XYZ file of C-alpha atoms in Angstrom:
711
model
C 10.794 52.426 17.612
C 8.079 49.722 17.654
C 6.650 48.617 14.328
C 2.955 49.569 13.995
C 0.639 46.610 14.512
C -1.057 47.032 11.128
C 2.266 46.920 9.282
C 2.853 43.450 10.690
C -0.642 42.297 9.781
C 0.625 40.502 6.660
C 2.173 37.930 8.998
C -1.205 36.911 10.386
C -2.461 35.062 7.305
C 0.949 33.436 6.839
C 0.854 32.107 10.386
C -2.721 30.948 9.839
C -1.700 29.183 6.607
C 1.220 27.464 8.344
C -1.045 26.341 11.196
C -3.594 24.947 8.743
C -0.820 23.064 6.916
C 0.475 21.387 10.063
C -3.071 20.480 11.124
C -4.100 19.027 7.758
C -0.825 17.683 6.336
C 1.607 17.279 9.218
C 5.311 17.954 9.628
C 7.083 15.092 7.852
C 6.297 16.081 4.223
C 8.342 19.233 4.799
C 11.464 17.092 5.032
C 12.882 17.419 1.490
C 14.720 14.084 1.632
C 11.735 12.088 2.858
C 9.777 10.728 -0.106
C 8.181 7.838 1.767
C 4.871 9.682 2.168
C 4.591 9.798 -1.639
C 5.659 6.262 -2.495
C 2.845 3.755 -2.579
C 0.421 6.390 -3.865
C -0.131 6.343 -7.625
C 0.155 9.954 -8.778
C 2.613 11.188 -6.118
C 4.959 8.368 -7.115
C 4.608 9.529 -10.711
C 5.382 13.149 -9.778
C 8.372 12.169 -7.654
C 9.913 9.785 -10.182
C 9.362 12.272 -13.005
C 11.404 14.793 -11.020
C 14.046 12.219 -10.046
C 14.707 11.184 -13.650
C 14.579 14.796 -14.842
C 17.059 15.899 -12.217
C 19.533 13.130 -13.067
C 19.312 13.447 -16.863
C 21.448 15.642 -19.072
C 20.114 19.074 -20.006
C 18.153 19.087 -23.230
C 16.563 21.657 -25.474
C 13.795 22.525 -24.781
C 14.933 22.400 -21.188
C 11.807 20.647 -19.888
C 12.297 17.440 -21.882
C 12.709 14.282 -19.799
C 13.964 11.592 -22.203
C 15.221 9.186 -19.521
C 11.706 8.811 -18.168
C 9.913 6.986 -20.961
C 12.506 6.369 -23.702
C 10.476 6.393 -26.956
C 7.396 7.338 -24.905
C 9.303 10.185 -23.316
C 7.780 13.598 -23.114
C 8.671 16.225 -20.541
C 8.466 17.221 -16.918
C 5.032 18.649 -17.733
C 3.406 15.265 -18.358
C 4.575 13.654 -15.152
C 2.854 16.581 -13.375
C 6.103 17.339 -11.583
C 5.552 21.130 -11.457
C 8.032 22.639 -13.956
C 7.919 25.884 -11.969
C 10.046 24.145 -9.328
C 11.608 21.277 -11.266
C 13.579 23.510 -13.642
C 15.193 25.841 -11.058
C 15.901 22.974 -8.655
C 17.605 21.059 -11.465
C 19.892 24.066 -11.873
C 20.795 23.650 -8.197
C 21.012 19.870 -8.421
C 24.701 19.588 -7.504
C 24.025 21.425 -4.235
C 21.071 19.264 -3.222
C 20.932 15.979 -1.273
C 20.675 12.779 -3.321
C 16.966 12.146 -2.744
C 15.853 15.777 -2.518
C 12.315 16.669 -3.565
C 10.244 19.828 -3.344
C 6.678 18.516 -3.113
C 6.283 19.032 0.636
C 7.747 22.538 0.301
C 5.244 23.206 -2.488
C 2.294 22.076 -0.361
C 3.454 24.316 2.472
C 3.802 27.281 0.110
C 0.314 26.627 -1.280
C -1.195 26.917 2.200
C 0.743 30.110 2.961
C -0.183 31.740 -0.332
C -3.795 30.538 -0.138
C -4.096 32.410 3.158
C -2.167 35.481 2.000
C -4.090 35.953 -1.276
C -7.375 35.453 0.549
C -6.236 38.057 3.077
C -5.584 40.487 0.219
C -8.986 39.852 -1.357
C -10.976 40.132 1.859
C -9.023 43.286 2.690
C -10.826 44.954 -0.208
C -14.071 44.681 1.782
C -13.019 44.817 5.437
C -10.113 46.247 7.377
C -10.901 44.201 10.471
C -8.036 41.799 11.160
C -10.319 39.415 13.039
C -12.949 39.290 10.302
C -10.345 38.736 7.604
C -8.629 35.941 9.539
C -11.927 34.159 10.106
C -12.733 34.586 6.413
C -9.312 33.214 5.472
C -9.997 30.085 7.495
C -12.987 29.242 5.291
C -10.685 29.345 2.242
C -7.996 27.248 3.922
C -10.394 24.495 4.950
C -11.980 24.347 1.515
C -12.747 20.666 0.754
C -12.086 20.604 -3.023
C -8.570 21.936 -2.410
C -7.826 19.708 0.605
C -9.230 16.671 -1.231
C -6.385 17.024 -3.757
C -3.863 16.137 -1.049
C -5.086 12.546 -1.085
C -7.325 11.596 -4.001
C -8.108 7.992 -4.989
C -5.050 8.335 -7.247
C -2.960 9.400 -4.271
C -2.856 13.180 -4.599
C -2.266 15.971 -7.107
C 0.372 18.330 -5.759
C 0.260 20.822 -8.630
C -3.523 21.134 -8.446
C -3.346 22.288 -4.836
C -2.012 25.586 -6.193
C -5.391 27.314 -5.861
C -3.614 30.466 -4.746
C -2.990 31.200 -8.434
C -6.756 31.294 -8.980
C -7.164 33.583 -5.971
C -4.437 35.830 -7.351
C -6.382 36.131 -10.594
C -9.561 36.985 -8.674
C -7.673 39.617 -6.685
C -6.467 41.281 -9.887
C -10.066 41.351 -11.124
C -11.655 42.618 -7.916
C -9.119 45.230 -6.786
C -10.272 48.830 -7.439
C -7.065 50.039 -9.105
C -5.342 48.574 -12.131
C -1.738 49.569 -11.496
C 0.779 47.238 -13.135
C -2.086 45.000 -14.270
C -0.371 43.936 -17.508
C 2.857 43.015 -15.729
C 1.013 41.170 -12.962
C -1.250 39.271 -15.356
C 1.670 38.190 -17.557
C 3.582 37.076 -14.470
C 0.545 35.137 -13.233
C 0.007 33.495 -16.621
C 3.663 32.482 -16.679
C 3.598 30.964 -13.198
C 0.343 29.115 -13.794
C 1.443 27.560 -17.103
C 4.534 26.247 -15.309
C 2.363 24.767 -12.564
C -0.448 22.816 -14.235
C -2.475 23.111 -17.418
C -5.861 23.179 -15.651
C -4.745 25.986 -13.344
C -3.444 27.806 -16.401
C -6.716 27.343 -18.309
C -8.698 28.829 -15.415
C -6.312 31.775 -15.081
C -6.439 32.446 -18.828
C -10.234 32.571 -18.801
C -10.229 34.940 -15.827
C -7.606 37.117 -17.540
C -9.647 37.367 -20.728
C -12.779 38.239 -18.741
C -10.865 40.971 -16.904
C -9.414 42.272 -20.157
C -12.887 42.390 -21.722
C -14.250 44.234 -18.678
C -11.527 46.893 -18.873
C -11.903 47.270 -22.619
C -15.664 47.057 -23.103
C -17.318 47.727 -19.733
C -15.034 50.047 -17.789
C -13.465 51.450 -20.987
C -10.214 52.400 -19.292
C -7.913 50.761 -21.846
C -7.817 51.109 -25.627
C -8.081 48.398 -28.265
C -4.407 48.929 -29.011
C -3.476 48.386 -25.362
C -5.647 45.260 -25.207
C -4.003 43.893 -28.345
C -0.530 44.582 -26.963
C -1.460 42.860 -23.685
C -2.744 39.788 -25.513
C 0.343 39.709 -27.719
C 2.707 39.974 -24.746
C 0.814 37.356 -22.752
C 0.652 34.985 -25.703
C 4.346 35.409 -26.471
C 5.431 34.696 -22.890
C 3.131 31.689 -22.612
C 4.288 30.206 -25.926
C 7.956 30.520 -24.993
C 7.359 28.943 -21.594
C 5.156 26.114 -22.874
C 7.771 25.346 -25.523
C 10.645 25.310 -23.078
C 8.718 23.411 -20.397
C 7.940 20.690 -22.933
C 4.229 21.040 -23.602
C 4.854 20.428 -27.304
C 6.991 17.326 -26.762
C 4.001 15.128 -27.605
C 0.708 15.253 -29.410
C -1.289 14.430 -26.303
C -3.839 11.701 -26.801
C -6.903 11.023 -24.700
C -8.824 7.875 -23.912
C -12.226 8.417 -25.532
C -13.878 6.328 -22.820
C -12.762 8.950 -20.298
C -13.578 12.092 -22.211
C -15.666 15.161 -21.419
C -18.646 14.371 -19.214
C -17.240 11.596 -17.081
C -15.607 13.964 -14.580
C -18.391 16.540 -14.439
C -19.824 18.279 -11.388
C -23.115 17.081 -9.955
C -25.769 19.803 -9.759
C -26.088 19.057 -6.032
C -22.333 18.865 -5.611
C -22.068 22.026 -3.480
C -24.025 20.381 -0.663
C -22.929 16.779 -1.186
C -20.221 15.914 1.326
C -19.075 12.596 -0.209
C -17.643 11.593 3.136
C -16.362 15.022 4.203
C -19.043 15.728 6.794
C -20.286 14.166 10.015
C -23.677 15.786 9.474
C -24.450 15.831 5.751
C -24.568 12.427 4.133
C -23.604 11.763 0.531
C -26.625 12.158 -1.683
C -25.033 11.684 -5.084
C -23.000 9.107 -6.902
C -19.448 10.489 -7.023
C -18.034 10.867 -10.507
C -15.269 8.520 -11.562
C -12.251 8.823 -9.236
C -14.082 11.550 -7.308
C -13.083 14.287 -9.753
C -16.515 15.922 -9.494
C -16.091 16.619 -5.770
C -17.214 20.209 -5.137
C -18.532 20.300 -1.569
C -18.455 23.740 0.053
C -18.274 22.539 3.631
C -20.941 22.845 6.290
C -19.418 26.029 7.720
C -19.545 27.808 4.346
C -23.088 26.555 3.793
C -24.111 27.949 7.213
C -22.417 31.270 6.399
C -24.226 31.284 3.061
C -27.589 30.864 4.776
C -26.813 33.735 7.158
C -25.703 35.904 4.244
C -28.764 35.067 2.170
C -31.167 35.945 4.992
C -29.509 39.298 5.632
C -29.154 40.095 1.937
C -32.820 39.329 1.291
C -33.916 41.538 4.192
C -31.685 44.422 3.101
C -31.971 43.818 -0.626
C -32.964 47.368 -1.570
C -29.963 48.902 0.162
C -27.632 46.648 -1.842
C -29.119 47.069 -5.299
C -26.955 50.039 -6.256
C -23.785 48.205 -5.257
C -24.830 45.152 -7.252
C -25.706 47.174 -10.324
C -22.364 48.966 -10.242
C -20.443 45.734 -9.748
C -22.141 43.856 -12.565
C -21.888 46.860 -14.865
C -18.114 46.882 -14.426
C -17.767 43.084 -14.476
C -20.213 41.933 -17.131
C -17.769 39.509 -18.668
C -16.858 38.019 -15.312
C -20.561 37.265 -14.841
C -20.709 35.708 -18.311
C -17.642 33.612 -17.468
C -19.253 32.413 -14.224
C -22.241 31.158 -16.194
C -20.012 29.483 -18.786
C -17.790 27.801 -16.175
C -20.834 26.482 -14.321
C -22.379 24.997 -17.467
C -19.041 23.577 -18.602
C -18.295 22.086 -15.169
C -21.646 20.292 -15.056
C -20.998 19.050 -18.636
C -23.447 17.377 -20.995
C -23.722 14.439 -18.601
C -25.957 16.092 -16.052
C -26.186 14.533 -12.618
C -28.828 15.690 -10.143
C -28.257 13.678 -7.018
C -28.444 10.023 -7.996
C -30.281 10.796 -11.250
C -28.397 11.574 -14.439
C -28.970 12.058 -18.134
C -26.869 13.039 -21.129
C -27.619 15.389 -23.979
C -25.705 15.189 -27.233
C -23.199 17.752 -28.413
C -21.538 18.108 -31.824
C -18.392 16.031 -32.195
C -16.216 19.094 -32.713
C -17.384 20.588 -29.413
C -16.727 17.331 -27.572
C -13.251 17.124 -29.113
C -12.437 20.604 -27.832
C -13.996 19.929 -24.428
C -11.968 16.713 -24.076
C -8.864 18.867 -23.607
C -10.388 19.859 -20.245
C -12.156 16.570 -19.618
C -12.033 16.956 -15.808
C -14.577 19.706 -16.224
C -15.589 19.967 -12.543
C -12.233 21.621 -11.857
C -13.295 24.672 -13.823
C -15.876 25.481 -11.169
C -13.154 26.356 -8.641
C -13.153 30.129 -9.341
C -16.952 30.121 -8.993
C -16.541 28.378 -5.637
C -14.219 31.115 -4.460
C -16.347 33.962 -5.808
C -19.300 32.479 -3.960
C -17.370 32.414 -0.652
C -16.118 35.964 -1.290
C -19.709 37.094 -1.913
C -20.841 35.419 1.325
C -18.091 37.247 3.238
C -18.973 40.601 1.664
C -22.667 40.266 2.525
C -21.926 39.266 6.126
C -19.470 42.107 6.841
C -21.629 44.716 5.090
C -25.090 43.787 6.319
C -24.332 42.766 9.912
C -22.660 44.748 12.670
C -18.997 43.943 13.174
C -19.744 42.125 16.440
C -22.470 40.017 14.826
C -20.305 39.344 11.759
C -17.496 38.138 14.059
C -19.862 35.799 15.848
C -21.277 34.411 12.583
C -17.893 33.902 10.956
C -16.409 32.495 14.160
C -19.171 29.920 14.517
C -18.992 29.059 10.805
C -15.212 28.629 11.035
C -15.592 26.187 13.951
C -18.275 24.301 12.030
C -16.137 24.207 8.864
C -12.934 22.947 10.483
C -14.732 20.467 12.734
C -17.124 18.977 10.216
C -14.653 18.707 7.329
C -12.162 16.998 9.659
C -13.899 13.783 8.700
C -12.144 14.168 5.351
C -8.855 15.865 6.115
C -8.062 13.774 9.180
C -8.247 10.672 7.005
C -5.863 12.405 4.569
C -3.407 13.169 7.357
C -3.448 9.566 8.545
C -2.765 8.265 5.052
C 0.085 10.704 4.541
C 1.615 9.404 7.762
C 1.604 5.846 6.382
C 4.991 5.434 4.745
C 6.017 3.031 2.003
C 9.698 2.235 1.723
C 11.299 2.194 -1.699
C 12.337 -1.345 -0.788
C 8.658 -2.269 -1.042
C 8.999 -1.855 -4.787
C 12.440 -3.286 -5.349
C 11.994 -6.293 -3.068
C 10.428 -8.098 -6.042
C 13.811 -7.782 -7.748
C 15.980 -9.853 -5.392
C 17.999 -11.975 -7.813
C 21.638 -10.910 -8.164
C 20.982 -10.353 -11.866
C 19.273 -7.016 -11.084
C 22.257 -5.599 -9.236
C 24.718 -6.752 -11.920
C 22.773 -5.769 -15.035
C 23.314 -1.980 -14.711
C 27.047 -2.546 -15.102
C 26.415 -3.825 -18.621
C 23.348 -1.922 -19.839
C 22.229 1.680 -20.027
C 18.537 1.100 -20.651
C 15.721 -1.011 -19.215
C 12.842 -1.506 -21.655
C 9.488 -3.109 -20.935
C 7.627 -4.802 -23.790
C 4.994 -3.768 -24.691
C 5.624 -0.068 -24.322
C 2.529 1.389 -22.666
C 1.591 4.042 -20.179
C 1.510 2.716 -16.595
C 2.391 -0.925 -17.270
C 2.071 -3.496 -14.466
C 4.805 -3.120 -11.845
C 5.921 0.168 -13.368
C 6.870 1.540 -9.935
C 9.168 -1.443 -9.275
C 11.121 -0.916 -12.460
C 11.069 2.890 -12.414
C 12.478 3.045 -8.880
C 15.017 0.356 -9.760
C 16.072 2.261 -12.898
C 16.353 5.506 -10.944
C 18.513 3.822 -8.310
C 20.940 2.532 -10.944
C 20.889 5.456 -13.367
C 19.130 3.610 -16.199
C 16.639 5.045 -18.631
C 13.307 3.233 -18.773
C 9.900 3.183 -20.407
C 8.349 1.928 -17.149
C 6.472 5.180 -16.611
C 3.144 6.706 -15.697
C 2.233 9.899 -17.577
C -0.742 12.254 -17.360
C -0.892 12.278 -21.170
C 0.817 10.130 -23.758
C 1.340 10.368 -27.487
C -0.407 7.349 -28.999
C 1.526 7.765 -32.246
C 4.804 7.514 -30.303
C 3.488 4.505 -28.453
C 2.520 2.754 -31.697
C 5.912 3.528 -33.260
C 7.717 2.239 -30.186
C 5.747 -1.006 -30.132
C 6.226 -1.536 -33.862
C 9.993 -1.274 -33.320
C 9.941 -3.555 -30.268
C 7.799 -6.155 -32.034
C 10.251 -6.151 -34.924
C 13.135 -6.673 -32.487
C 11.296 -9.617 -30.940
C 10.446 -11.139 -34.335
C 13.991 -10.786 -35.694
C 16.073 -11.143 -32.539
C 17.785 -7.812 -33.267
C 17.963 -6.507 -29.712
C 19.919 -3.405 -28.730
C 23.168 -4.393 -27.054
C 22.980 -1.616 -24.434
C 19.433 -2.538 -23.383
C 17.926 -5.366 -21.399
C 14.239 -6.141 -21.703
C 11.397 -7.279 -19.480
C 8.637 -8.759 -21.619
C 5.141 -10.095 -21.128
C 4.556 -13.840 -21.545
C 3.083 -13.397 -25.021
C 6.449 -12.329 -26.452
C 8.542 -15.116 -24.977
C 7.966 -17.800 -27.634
C 9.052 -15.473 -30.438
C 12.046 -14.209 -28.456
C 13.231 -17.725 -27.649
C 13.041 -18.628 -31.325
C 14.795 -15.574 -32.756
C 17.382 -14.541 -30.140
C 21.045 -15.222 -30.830
C 22.979 -17.730 -28.746
C 24.731 -15.018 -26.763
C 21.384 -13.609 -25.587
C 20.157 -14.935 -22.250
C 16.425 -15.312 -21.705
C 15.221 -16.208 -18.247
C 12.355 -16.117 -15.802
C 13.926 -14.048 -13.041
C 11.844 -13.205 -9.956
C 8.680 -14.000 -12.001
C 9.690 -11.587 -14.802
C 10.695 -12.610 -18.340
C 14.086 -11.020 -18.968
C 15.962 -10.761 -22.274
C 19.640 -9.912 -21.776
C 21.575 -9.424 -25.059
C 25.265 -10.538 -25.101
C 24.938 -11.829 -21.514
C 26.018 -15.346 -22.424
C 29.210 -14.094 -24.087
C 30.049 -11.606 -21.322
C 33.081 -12.666 -19.351
C 32.130 -10.665 -16.236
C 28.388 -11.384 -16.246
C 27.334 -13.959 -13.642
C 25.525 -16.896 -15.240
C 21.777 -17.129 -14.889
C 20.888 -20.228 -12.902
C 19.453 -23.264 -14.698
C 16.195 -22.872 -12.792
C 15.753 -19.372 -14.218
C 17.137 -19.877 -17.726
C 14.563 -20.569 -20.450
C 15.542 -23.083 -23.131
C 14.394 -22.596 -26.718
C 11.913 -25.457 -26.485
C 10.580 -24.396 -23.074
C 7.035 -23.863 -24.378
C 7.081 -26.388 -27.222
C 4.256 -28.939 -27.024
C 4.367 -32.576 -28.072
C 2.327 -33.925 -31.004
C -1.102 -34.924 -29.753
C -0.838 -32.751 -26.624
C -3.806 -30.404 -26.254
C -3.111 -26.743 -25.634
C -6.070 -25.110 -23.897
C -6.916 -21.411 -23.835
C -9.128 -21.489 -20.744
C -8.119 -19.527 -17.655
C -7.253 -22.759 -15.809
C -4.410 -23.518 -18.257
C -1.301 -21.739 -16.886
C 0.665 -21.472 -20.154
C -2.128 -20.009 -22.309
C -0.752 -16.460 -22.060
C 2.432 -17.482 -23.902
C 0.455 -18.396 -27.032
C -1.899 -15.376 -27.147
C 0.435 -12.919 -28.884
C -1.916 -9.996 -29.551
C -5.540 -9.014 -30.055
C -6.997 -11.228 -27.302
C -9.242 -10.487 -24.344
C -9.088 -11.988 -20.863
C -9.385 -15.762 -20.594
C -12.586 -17.379 -19.338
C -13.549 -20.837 -18.050
C -13.973 -22.214 -21.567
C -11.328 -20.274 -23.565
C -10.376 -16.804 -24.810
C -12.151 -14.372 -27.143
C -10.377 -12.140 -29.596
C -10.884 -8.458 -28.848
C -9.610 -6.816 -32.000
C -9.897 -6.969 -35.777
C -6.536 -8.733 -35.845
C -5.669 -11.548 -33.407
C -2.427 -13.542 -33.466
C -1.369 -16.869 -31.920
C 2.271 -17.881 -31.417
C 3.573 -21.432 -30.985
C 7.006 -22.981 -30.683
C 7.587 -25.718 -33.229
C 7.404 -29.152 -31.548
C 10.776 -30.885 -31.327
C 9.470 -33.886 -33.310
C 8.071 -33.878 -36.828
C 4.519 -32.583 -37.254
C 2.297 -32.033 -40.296
C -0.553 -29.864 -39.054
C -2.268 -28.090 -36.201
C -5.947 -28.441 -35.314
C -7.750 -25.439 -33.802
C -11.117 -25.569 -32.090
C -12.960 -22.339 -31.466
C -16.244 -20.455 -31.125
C -17.336 -17.681 -33.463
C -19.269 -14.562 -32.535
C -22.320 -14.642 -34.802
C -25.788 -13.324 -34.051
C -28.875 -14.454 -35.956
C -29.980 -11.862 -38.537
C -27.775 -9.070 -37.131
C -24.417 -10.795 -37.754
C -25.131 -14.206 -39.327
C -21.636 -14.706 -40.801
C -18.093 -14.005 -39.668
C -15.601 -13.912 -42.518
C -12.074 -14.428 -41.255
C -8.840 -14.461 -43.242
C -6.214 -16.817 -41.828
C -2.489 -16.215 -42.373
C 0.269 -18.578 -41.303
C 3.694 -17.025 -40.835
C 2.587 -14.117 -42.980
C 1.308 -16.363 -45.798
C -2.398 -16.282 -46.653
C -3.856 -19.694 -45.889
C -7.625 -19.639 -46.051
C -10.777 -17.516 -45.857
C -13.304 -18.821 -43.356
C -17.040 -18.115 -43.641
C -18.406 -19.111 -40.260
C -22.089 -19.298 -39.370
C -22.109 -21.433 -36.215
C -21.370 -20.033 -32.773
C -20.035 -23.293 -31.312
C -18.060 -26.322 -32.560
C -15.903 -24.653 -35.192
C -12.690 -26.318 -36.267
C -9.755 -25.486 -38.521
C -6.994 -27.818 -39.678
C -3.854 -26.054 -40.898
C -1.543 -28.267 -42.935
C 1.986 -26.918 -42.936
C 3.892 -26.268 -46.143
C 7.711 -26.251 -46.368
C 7.542 -22.469 -46.795
C 5.660 -22.104 -43.492
C 8.174 -24.261 -41.668
C 11.032 -21.981 -42.678
C 9.951 -19.554 -39.944
C 11.579 -19.991 -36.561
C 8.232 -20.201 -34.816
C 4.588 -20.600 -35.803
C 2.448 -17.474 -36.080
C -1.257 -17.769 -36.946
C -3.027 -14.495 -37.701
C -6.793 -14.010 -37.864
C -8.056 -10.945 -39.720
C -11.597 -10.317 -38.480
C -13.100 -7.310 -40.305
C -16.559 -7.820 -38.776
C -15.548 -8.148 -35.131
C -18.448 -6.695 -33.162
C -19.527 -5.707 -29.662
C -22.268 -7.753 -27.953
C -23.699 -4.549 -26.477
C -24.520 -3.369 -30.009
C -26.144 -6.585 -31.251
C -27.656 -8.412 -28.282
C -30.284 -7.549 -25.684
C -29.281 -7.363 -22.026
C -25.581 -7.370 -22.901
C -23.079 -4.804 -21.622
C -19.962 -6.403 -23.138
C -17.878 -3.748 -24.952
C -15.288 -6.140 -26.417
C -14.954 -6.525 -30.186
C -15.533 -10.257 -30.443
C -14.747 -12.417 -33.440
C -13.142 -15.766 -32.681
C -13.121 -17.544 -29.322
C -10.158 -19.896 -29.092
C -10.715 -23.141 -27.145
C -7.831 -25.492 -27.942
C -4.989 -26.376 -30.301
C -3.313 -29.724 -31.052
C -0.265 -30.466 -33.237
C -0.391 -33.659 -35.337
């Protein structure tokens, strides 16, 4: 007996979603052992490596913790944006999976299928025509803000392509019956919180609006039922966020990139930002393009057709509108809120922008969702749904098919300017060897036999060459702090660096760890390390290898790479310069310094420290020449406390910008230290932008070091 055509209709959107995926993304990302399309792209590399380390680490409790990826900075699978919804179950199956298995291509494919299927369900509430629904689905599949996420300036955000979760929430709101609504909402909340926090935040807001509508507008649930629903939803979410690892850190934000920077331009719906052959960009894109909210020329054309018809037949639609808004008052209120929040307090209208102030406590709360333009996504979709409804209800079916068919062709053709470029970039592969080819010395292949951990100093989020060391560590089963995280815990970072600085200053390195350190730590390490610790410049990187020199099976580091204790010691009378033309300056600038300039280097902190190796011959003093940041009337004096090897030496009261000089005469107590450390405490370090006209410099300047000479 043949299956009725309508019973197979659910396959149509799935086939459409698959077709859209292969057109926009291609075939290769579906290969679960091919990660080359992710490597070389900032965020996809982060997502992939987060999963790789998580998969290969021991199970922890909570189960989402990922201690191998970050060491003291470690957090969880959540903060590498590696989609806990898939990472956790696939880790359970890890022993059955290929060595380099990943699920990100599978996820993208599923997102396209479910985007089409959920749209099909929503549009089915307003039309039973298969043709009309398929054409409507195409507008949702070729939706620029979703497709843009496949290849952002940061490389792509796999989790944030899960817009189907937003469409699911809209379907639960718009459907006429409320059967199993509590179960479905709790399930949706659970899936979204295991996908990405922004998706979850949007779903939560839509859930609360729907709950308020049922309780206060439609009055078909009681206060007790609403309370029970909130309690159940909250309980499930708390358990899942705990186990996924949301609470592994106290997430810290960069205040320079807080709420307002990633807002939506008021003209964003019609600004193509390179995604149209017809419409030119009329606005300045927000930082990293996060404010991108272009509807697409096909949707805009459909909107014009809908508006004309709606205006002509306005009276016949008033009753429907009144009934809808009466039953969905809180959805309407949420739409207004999301629009205002997405635009933010930094309002951009085309190329013009202005900012209005908000209380600090509001900004602090808004910073949690600093990429505010993302919160406009459900409004985007409601707008396209409204356009579809007007077209199918105010035009004849034949006319509606023609309009939607033409708009679909316009949408897919015009937006191809954006998604074709994405497809081409996804097809450009980067081999993992690209990142490990910088590590060619035999030391790198031998070190994992003797160490369990690779630590970079300082410990920071996304350090230089982090991909090189993270891929290397993953290949050899090492833990590492060479990581890139979506959020970090600044308190953890400070604690980690305090510990690492102490290890450098005392030479008390962990025997199961080898270190890669910046130039500014080398002088102290050379002075304090024990004789069995090897320190070398290997493939341009400063490496500290504890117990290497006393290891019978460790191959010796070549003389050309090995650093002797007096490698950076200067001779009496030799001038050490701090200008950018002096290659060794970075070894002396321990902390608190800005970039070097043609004349020297400014401090950029209230505490700045210089390190020097003691000269091999006898010396009595060191002479420092420097500038001082003073500004007539506004900052006439800089008072600076000078400490030498932790001992207070002198208070300087400086009033001249140029030609300042300090002679430090060494005492026997100072010379007891293994190396020379000069610390400048600068309580009145100030920013030029605050004190000088026509200055945009945001550094906290105090002392500008020019030269040093031992005598």
